[in-house]
Short mmCIF file of C-alpha atoms in Angstrom, two decimals:
data_model
loop_
_atom_site.label_atom_id
_atom_site.label_comp_id
_atom_site.label_asym_id
_atom_site.label_seq_id
_atom_site.Cartn_x
_atom_site.Cartn_y
_atom_site.Cartn_z
CA MET J 1 22.03 15.06 159.44
CA THR J 2 21.54 11.63 157.89
CA GLU J 3 24.20 9.82 155.91
CA THR J 4 22.11 6.96 154.60
CA THR J 5 22.67 5.95 151.03
CA GLN J 6 19.90 5.77 148.49
CA ARG J 7 19.57 4.17 145.11
CA ILE J 8 19.70 6.76 142.35
CA ALA J 9 16.24 7.01 140.88
CA SER J 10 16.40 9.90 138.45
CA GLY J 11 14.76 8.49 135.34
CA PRO J 12 16.97 5.64 134.13
CA GLU J 13 18.46 3.49 136.86
CA VAL J 14 22.18 3.32 137.36
CA GLU J 15 24.03 1.02 139.70
CA SER J 16 24.78 2.58 143.06
CA THR J 17 28.33 2.08 144.32
CA THR J 18 28.01 4.41 147.31
CA ASP J 19 28.27 1.57 149.83
CA LEU J 20 31.68 0.63 148.42
CA LEU J 21 33.21 4.05 149.03
CA PRO J 22 35.50 4.83 151.99
CA GLY J 23 33.93 6.68 154.92
CA ARG J 24 34.50 10.32 153.94
CA ALA J 25 33.58 9.75 150.30
CA ARG J 26 30.49 7.80 151.38
CA ALA J 27 29.36 10.67 153.62
CA CYS J 28 29.95 13.17 150.80
CA ALA J 29 27.97 11.03 148.35
CA ALA J 30 25.12 10.57 150.84
CA ARG J 31 24.75 14.31 151.39
CA ALA J 32 24.77 14.90 147.64
CA GLU J 33 22.18 12.17 147.17
CA ALA J 34 19.89 13.63 149.83
CA LEU J 35 20.07 17.04 148.18
CA ALA J 36 19.62 15.60 144.69
CA THR J 37 16.46 13.83 145.84
CA VAL J 38 14.88 17.07 147.07
CA ALA J 39 16.09 19.02 144.03
CA LYS J 40 14.55 16.46 141.68
CA LYS J 41 11.20 16.57 143.48
CA HIS J 42 10.80 20.32 142.94
CA ALA J 43 12.74 20.82 139.69
CA ALA J 44 9.73 20.91 137.36
CA THR J 45 7.89 23.49 139.45
CA ILE J 46 11.02 25.60 139.87
CA ASP J 47 11.40 25.63 136.09
CA SER J 48 7.78 26.19 135.11
CA GLU J 49 7.24 29.04 137.56
CA SER J 50 10.78 30.49 137.49
CA LEU J 51 11.07 30.12 141.26
CA PHE J 52 14.09 30.19 143.54
CA PRO J 53 14.62 26.53 144.66
CA ALA J 54 13.90 27.25 148.32
CA GLN J 55 13.28 23.63 149.31
CA ALA J 56 16.53 22.36 147.81
CA ILE J 57 18.59 25.17 149.32
CA ALA J 58 16.95 24.46 152.69
CA GLU J 59 18.03 20.83 152.32
CA ALA J 60 21.56 21.94 151.42
CA ARG J 61 21.58 24.02 154.60
CA ALA J 62 20.27 21.11 156.68
CA GLN J 63 22.96 18.82 155.25
CA GLY J 64 25.67 21.36 156.08
CA LEU J 65 26.43 21.76 152.39
CA LEU J 66 26.26 25.55 152.32
CA GLY J 67 29.29 25.50 154.59
CA ALA J 68 30.96 22.61 152.79
CA PRO J 69 34.06 24.59 151.68
CA VAL J 70 34.66 26.02 155.17
CA PRO J 71 37.43 24.23 157.11
CA GLU J 72 36.28 21.82 159.80
CA SER J 73 38.14 23.91 162.38
CA LEU J 74 35.68 26.73 161.65
CA GLY J 75 32.60 24.51 161.72
CA GLY J 76 32.37 23.52 158.05
CA LEU J 77 32.75 20.21 156.25
CA GLY J 78 36.20 21.04 154.88
CA TYR J 79 35.39 19.88 151.35
CA SER J 80 38.13 20.09 148.76
CA ILE J 81 37.43 21.52 145.32
CA THR J 82 37.24 17.91 144.09
CA GLU J 83 34.55 17.04 146.64
CA LEU J 84 32.58 20.19 145.86
CA CYS J 85 32.65 19.39 142.15
CA SER J 86 31.60 15.79 142.76
CA THR J 87 28.59 17.04 144.74
CA LEU J 88 27.61 19.43 141.96
CA GLU J 89 27.87 16.70 139.32
CA ARG J 90 25.24 14.71 141.21
CA VAL J 91 22.89 17.63 141.89
CA GLY J 92 23.32 18.90 138.32
CA ARG J 93 21.67 15.74 137.04
CA GLU J 94 18.43 16.67 138.78
CA CYS J 95 18.06 20.46 138.83
CA THR J 96 20.37 22.79 136.94
CA SER J 97 19.18 25.86 138.84
CA THR J 98 19.88 24.36 142.27
CA ALA J 99 23.30 23.16 141.20
CA MET J 100 24.25 26.47 139.58
CA ILE J 101 23.20 28.42 142.67
CA LEU J 102 25.39 26.15 144.80
CA ALA J 103 28.26 26.54 142.34
CA MET J 104 28.06 30.34 142.48
CA HIS J 105 27.72 30.25 146.26
CA TYR J 106 30.75 27.97 146.60
CA SER J 107 32.93 30.26 144.48
CA GLN J 108 32.23 33.08 146.96
CA VAL J 109 32.71 30.88 150.04
CA LEU J 110 36.07 29.76 148.70
CA CYS J 111 37.08 33.42 148.43
CA LEU J 112 36.25 33.77 152.12
CA THR J 113 38.06 30.63 153.24
CA ARG J 114 41.18 31.59 151.31
CA HIS J 115 41.35 35.37 151.54
CA ALA J 116 39.40 36.60 154.60
CA ASP J 117 41.75 39.03 156.34
CA THR J 118 39.57 41.08 158.70
CA ASP J 119 37.63 40.08 161.80
CA LEU J 120 34.36 40.82 160.01
CA LEU J 121 35.26 38.53 157.10
CA ARG J 122 36.52 35.77 159.39
CA ASP J 123 33.29 35.96 161.38
CA MET J 124 31.28 35.73 158.16
CA THR J 125 33.23 32.59 157.26
CA ARG J 126 32.20 30.97 160.54
CA ARG J 127 28.59 32.09 160.03
CA VAL J 128 28.47 30.51 156.58
CA ALA J 129 29.19 27.21 158.29
CA GLY J 130 27.20 27.73 161.47
CA ASP J 131 24.15 29.55 160.15
CA GLY J 132 24.20 28.35 156.54
CA LEU J 133 24.47 31.80 154.97
CA LEU J 134 23.84 31.88 151.21
CA LEU J 135 26.32 34.10 149.34
CA ALA J 136 25.54 35.81 146.03
CA SER J 137 27.83 37.76 143.71
CA ALA J 138 27.74 41.11 141.90
CA THR J 139 30.82 41.19 139.67
CA THR J 140 29.32 42.54 136.44
CA GLU J 141 28.20 46.08 135.77
CA ILE J 142 26.06 47.91 133.23
CA ALA J 143 28.20 49.44 130.44
CA ILE J 144 31.02 47.04 131.33
CA GLY J 145 29.22 43.75 130.75
CA GLY J 146 30.79 40.45 131.67
CA ASP J 147 34.32 41.76 132.18
CA THR J 148 34.72 40.97 135.86
CA ARG J 149 38.18 42.56 135.95
CA THR J 150 36.86 46.06 135.32
CA SER J 151 34.69 48.23 137.55
CA SER J 152 33.08 51.62 137.15
CA CYS J 153 31.61 51.93 140.65
CA ALA J 154 33.93 52.77 143.54
CA VAL J 155 34.19 52.31 147.29
CA ASN J 156 33.65 55.62 149.07
CA ASP J 157 34.96 56.09 152.61
CA THR J 158 32.36 57.97 154.65
CA GLY J 159 34.92 58.85 157.33
CA ASP J 160 33.29 57.01 160.24
CA GLY J 161 34.66 53.51 159.69
CA ARG J 162 31.97 52.88 157.14
CA ILE J 163 31.90 52.79 153.34
CA HIS J 164 29.31 53.42 150.67
CA LEU J 165 29.00 52.11 147.13
CA HIS J 166 26.43 52.12 144.37
CA LYS J 167 26.50 49.64 141.51
CA SER J 168 24.24 49.17 138.48
CA CYS J 169 24.14 45.40 138.08
CA PRO J 170 22.83 43.75 134.90
CA VAL J 171 22.56 40.51 136.84
CA ILE J 172 22.76 39.29 140.42
CA SER J 173 21.72 35.65 140.46
CA TYR J 174 19.38 34.87 143.39
CA GLY J 175 20.22 38.36 144.69
CA SER J 176 16.95 38.72 146.60
CA ALA J 177 17.56 35.40 148.39
CA GLY J 178 21.20 35.93 149.32
CA ASP J 179 22.23 36.54 152.94
CA ALA J 180 25.21 38.50 151.63
CA ILE J 181 26.43 39.74 148.26
CA PHE J 182 30.08 39.93 147.26
CA VAL J 183 30.54 43.10 145.21
CA THR J 184 33.49 44.19 143.08
CA ALA J 185 34.35 47.88 142.87
CA ARG J 186 37.25 50.25 142.30
CA ARG J 187 39.37 50.68 145.41
CA ASP J 188 38.34 54.36 145.65
CA ALA J 189 37.01 57.14 143.44
CA GLY J 190 40.49 57.93 142.14
CA ALA J 191 41.43 54.36 141.22
CA VAL J 192 41.63 53.09 137.66
CA SER J 193 38.98 50.62 136.51
CA SER J 194 41.22 47.57 137.02
CA ASP J 195 42.28 48.53 140.58
CA GLN J 196 39.50 46.56 142.23
CA VAL J 197 38.57 45.27 145.64
CA LEU J 198 35.99 42.73 146.75
CA VAL J 199 33.41 43.78 149.34
CA ALA J 200 31.35 41.27 151.34
CA VAL J 201 28.10 43.07 152.12
CA ALA J 202 25.45 41.54 154.38
CA ALA J 203 21.92 41.70 153.00
CA THR J 204 20.93 43.90 155.93
CA ASP J 205 23.36 46.55 154.65
CA ILE J 206 22.06 46.49 151.07
CA ASP J 207 19.20 48.22 149.34
CA LEU J 208 18.31 46.41 146.09
CA THR J 209 16.05 47.99 143.49
CA ARG J 210 14.99 45.49 140.82
CA THR J 211 15.29 46.89 137.29
CA ARG J 212 14.63 43.70 135.31
CA GLY J 213 12.99 40.42 136.19
CA TRP J 214 13.96 36.92 135.10
CA ASP J 215 11.81 35.05 132.59
CA ALA J 216 14.49 33.14 130.72
CA LEU J 217 14.67 30.17 128.38
CA GLY J 218 16.53 27.99 130.85
CA MET J 219 18.17 28.01 134.30
CA ARG J 220 14.96 29.68 135.36
CA GLY J 221 15.36 29.03 139.07
CA THR J 222 18.59 31.03 139.32
CA CYS J 223 16.46 34.19 139.39
CA SER J 224 19.22 36.20 137.69
CA GLU J 225 17.57 39.60 137.89
CA ALA J 226 19.05 43.07 137.34
CA PHE J 227 19.37 45.52 140.24
CA GLU J 228 20.53 48.91 141.34
CA LEU J 229 22.61 48.06 144.40
CA GLU J 230 23.14 50.58 147.19
CA ALA J 231 25.35 49.46 150.09
CA LYS J 232 26.50 51.04 153.34
CA THR J 233 28.64 48.78 155.48
CA ASP J 234 31.73 48.55 157.69
CA ALA J 235 35.10 49.26 156.10
CA ASP J 236 36.25 45.84 157.33
CA ALA J 237 33.89 44.27 154.78
CA VAL J 238 36.51 45.10 152.15
CA PHE J 239 39.07 42.35 151.47
CA GLY J 240 42.60 43.62 151.91
CA VAL J 241 43.83 41.33 149.16
CA PRO J 242 43.43 42.96 145.72
CA PHE J 243 40.62 41.47 143.65
CA GLU J 244 43.14 40.75 140.91
CA THR J 245 44.73 38.18 143.23
CA ILE J 246 41.41 36.80 144.50
CA SER J 247 40.17 36.37 140.94
CA ALA J 248 43.30 34.63 139.66
CA GLN J 249 43.80 32.31 142.63
CA THR J 250 40.24 31.52 143.54
CA MET J 251 37.17 33.10 142.00
CA LEU J 252 37.81 32.46 138.31
CA PRO J 253 39.26 28.92 138.45
CA ALA J 254 36.80 27.85 141.14
CA ALA J 255 33.81 29.18 139.20
CA HIS J 256 34.87 27.47 135.99
CA CYS J 257 35.54 24.13 137.71
CA LEU J 258 32.28 24.28 139.67
CA TRP J 259 30.17 25.35 136.68
CA ALA J 260 31.73 22.73 134.42
CA SER J 261 30.95 20.04 136.99
CA VAL J 262 27.28 21.07 137.01
CA TRP J 263 27.26 20.88 133.21
CA LEU J 264 28.90 17.45 133.29
CA GLY J 265 26.09 16.28 135.57
CA MET J 266 23.56 17.58 133.03
CA ALA J 267 25.32 15.82 130.16
CA THR J 268 25.57 12.61 132.17
CA GLN J 269 21.84 12.64 132.85
CA ALA J 270 21.07 13.17 129.18
CA GLY J 271 23.31 10.23 128.32
CA LEU J 272 21.56 8.00 130.86
CA VAL J 273 18.14 8.87 129.46
CA ALA J 274 19.32 8.16 125.92
CA ARG J 275 20.84 4.85 126.98
CA SER J 276 17.64 3.75 128.73
CA VAL J 277 15.61 4.43 125.58
CA VAL J 278 18.01 2.57 123.29
CA GLN J 279 18.22 -0.39 125.69
CA LYS J 280 14.44 -0.62 125.80
CA ALA J 281 14.29 -0.69 122.01
CA ALA J 282 17.09 -3.26 121.84
CA ARG J 283 15.27 -5.69 124.13
CA LYS J 284 12.53 -6.03 121.52
CA ASP J 285 14.97 -7.60 119.06
CA PRO J 286 18.25 -8.59 120.79
CA GLU J 287 19.76 -9.87 117.52
CA ASN J 288 19.35 -6.57 115.68
CA PRO J 289 20.29 -3.45 117.63
CA PRO J 290 18.23 -0.39 116.67
CA PRO J 291 19.85 2.28 114.45
CA SER J 292 19.95 4.59 117.48
CA ALA J 293 22.52 2.27 119.09
CA LEU J 294 25.21 3.67 116.82
CA ARG J 295 24.24 7.22 117.76
CA LEU J 296 24.42 6.19 121.42
CA ALA J 297 27.96 4.91 120.92
CA GLU J 298 28.92 8.25 119.37
CA LEU J 299 27.31 10.06 122.28
CA GLU J 300 29.42 8.01 124.69
CA VAL J 301 32.57 9.23 122.93
CA ALA J 302 31.55 12.86 123.45
CA LEU J 303 30.48 12.25 127.03
CA GLN J 304 33.73 10.49 127.87
CA ALA J 305 35.72 13.35 126.35
CA MET J 306 33.79 15.91 128.39
CA THR J 307 34.21 13.84 131.56
CA ASP J 308 37.95 13.63 131.04
CA VAL J 309 38.32 17.37 130.36
CA VAL J 310 36.24 18.45 133.35
CA ARG J 311 37.67 16.04 135.91
CA SER J 312 41.27 16.52 134.80
CA SER J 313 40.80 20.30 135.03
CA VAL J 314 39.39 19.95 138.53
CA ALA J 315 42.39 17.78 139.42
CA ARG J 316 44.70 20.45 137.95
CA TYR J 317 43.16 23.09 140.18
CA GLN J 318 43.26 20.76 143.18
CA ALA J 319 46.99 20.21 142.58
CA ALA J 320 47.59 23.95 142.22
CA TRP J 321 45.49 24.95 145.24
CA ASP J 322 48.49 25.55 147.52
CA SER J 323 50.57 27.20 144.80
CA PRO J 324 49.52 30.83 144.25
CA ARG J 325 52.28 31.20 141.67
CA THR J 326 50.77 28.43 139.56
CA CYS J 327 47.24 29.80 139.89
CA GLU J 328 48.38 33.24 138.77
CA SER J 329 50.31 31.95 135.77
CA MET J 330 49.12 32.55 132.20
CA PRO J 331 49.09 28.86 131.22
CA PHE J 332 46.85 28.08 134.20
CA ALA J 333 44.48 30.94 133.34
CA ILE J 334 44.32 29.70 129.76
CA SER J 335 43.53 26.16 130.93
CA MET J 336 40.64 27.40 133.11
CA ASN J 337 39.27 29.56 130.29
CA THR J 338 39.48 26.57 127.96
CA LEU J 339 37.61 24.45 130.49
CA LYS J 340 34.68 26.86 130.60
CA VAL J 341 34.39 27.15 126.82
CA SER J 342 34.79 23.44 126.10
CA ALA J 343 32.38 22.31 128.83
CA ALA J 344 29.76 24.88 127.79
CA GLU J 345 29.90 23.74 124.17
CA ALA J 346 29.99 20.06 125.10
CA VAL J 347 26.91 20.07 127.31
CA ARG J 348 24.82 21.79 124.65
CA THR J 349 25.94 19.32 121.99
CA ILE J 350 25.57 16.21 124.16
CA VAL J 351 22.09 17.07 125.44
CA GLY J 352 20.98 17.99 121.92
CA ASP J 353 22.34 14.75 120.47
CA ALA J 354 20.70 12.77 123.27
CA MET J 355 17.35 14.33 122.38
CA VAL J 356 17.76 13.20 118.78
CA ILE J 357 18.42 9.66 120.02
CA VAL J 358 15.40 9.66 122.31
CA GLY J 359 13.19 11.18 119.63
CA ILE J 360 9.85 12.87 120.00
CA SER J 361 9.44 11.58 123.56
CA GLY J 362 12.53 13.52 124.55
CA PHE J 363 11.16 16.61 122.85
CA ALA J 364 7.88 16.46 124.78
CA ASN J 365 7.72 18.45 128.01
CA ARG J 366 5.88 15.88 130.12
CA SER J 367 7.26 12.62 128.82
CA PRO J 368 8.92 10.24 131.33
CA VAL J 369 12.07 10.57 129.21
CA SER J 370 11.72 14.27 128.43
CA LEU J 371 14.94 16.19 127.82
CA ALA J 372 13.18 19.49 127.13
CA ARG J 373 14.09 21.25 130.38
CA LEU J 374 17.62 19.90 130.29
CA TYR J 375 18.05 21.07 126.69
CA ARG J 376 16.85 24.58 127.50
CA ASP J 377 19.21 24.69 130.47
CA SER J 378 22.11 23.46 128.34
CA ILE J 379 21.98 26.57 126.14
CA GLY J 380 22.75 28.86 129.07
CA PRO J 381 26.41 27.92 129.67
CA SER J 382 27.57 29.30 126.31
CA VAL J 383 25.98 32.71 126.88
CA MET J 384 26.62 33.22 130.61
CA VAL J 385 29.97 35.02 130.55
CA ASN J 386 29.82 34.64 126.78
CA ASN J 387 32.24 32.15 125.27
CA ASP J 388 33.37 34.71 122.68
CA ARG J 389 34.48 37.07 125.45
CA ILE J 390 36.47 34.29 127.11
CA LEU J 391 38.03 33.20 123.83
CA GLN J 392 39.04 36.79 123.13
CA HIS J 393 40.72 37.00 126.55
CA THR J 394 42.45 33.67 125.93
CA ALA J 395 43.71 34.90 122.57
CA LYS J 396 45.32 37.90 124.26
CA LEU J 397 46.98 35.66 126.84
CA GLN J 398 48.30 33.32 124.15
CA THR J 399 50.12 36.14 122.38
CA VAL J 400 52.41 36.56 125.39
CA SER J 401 52.31 33.12 127.06
CA ARG J 402 55.13 30.65 126.57
CA GLY J 403 52.53 27.87 126.52
CA LEU J 404 54.11 25.82 129.30
CA ARG J 405 51.73 23.94 131.54
#
């Protein structure tokens, strides 16, 4: 694994400060840079052909980044949520699909590192670090939609130390490429829909039948297809901790922080492209800045606001990491919901405004300053786990929350 630093060369140039960072931060930045370089190289093909970003994920594995959240004592890099989000910001500038796959993978790995309570789950944690397993997630269900806290399918004990479950999944991102899929289900056939458990099922114990492909507007490399999922696995694949706890402490806040960091990387890249175009125009007549300079200044206001919201939210989660009580509180849940909605809206607005600044060259698919792919990707965040659903959930929480943070 190399830890050499490279100058960022993703369209417009920005000054590299990697060499000025302390040792751990420098190593983290170097790994992110190496992955971003590979992701950038293949991003256009991944998008045009709706392909899983195999080369970038292979680089993430080679850099040890698939096991980044796993503690060093178990063979991982021991990254904090802050370090994970910083990595995703950088990769998100180059390939949304690669960054989103990593974000979804990390949310599952964090569930393992924090809640694994059987030998099978603890062994899987070590294998994520040692073998670079890629973890996918099946938390939504047909007829239930994006409500991850409700399940129709149930875990069925087969009486021989094994379990069986069947789930109709409207989406499992990169499901065909995952080495394991984390599945939510009712605890048993007699449980109510909200009495859920999380099951970590190895790909070898799963039969996936594709029911819908993935030819989407953006985020095309996530390969978010629909499947009928049939699983037969060991009973120890079921987390003993209720999913309600896993979701509140880890899965939901981690996912929102990780996703938002990807989207911040996308917005940052759009801002850099816009700035490079305005600076080029300004050099032609230094005494009279182009009209687009004012729009660029406005864009910087929006980008700074998004940066502050995302990074402060990540810091909030980092501070609450060792406090389950805080993570399970209503004010904290509201803050994480707000993060997802605000970041999803911000990235779409910022990338769209940047395209207006850049002009027709940004609109063109093959221009050196094209923002077309980034714009298409930026629409996805508002519809993945639809913002209206999250706002509705937040509204319910606000009717009973005291509003203390």
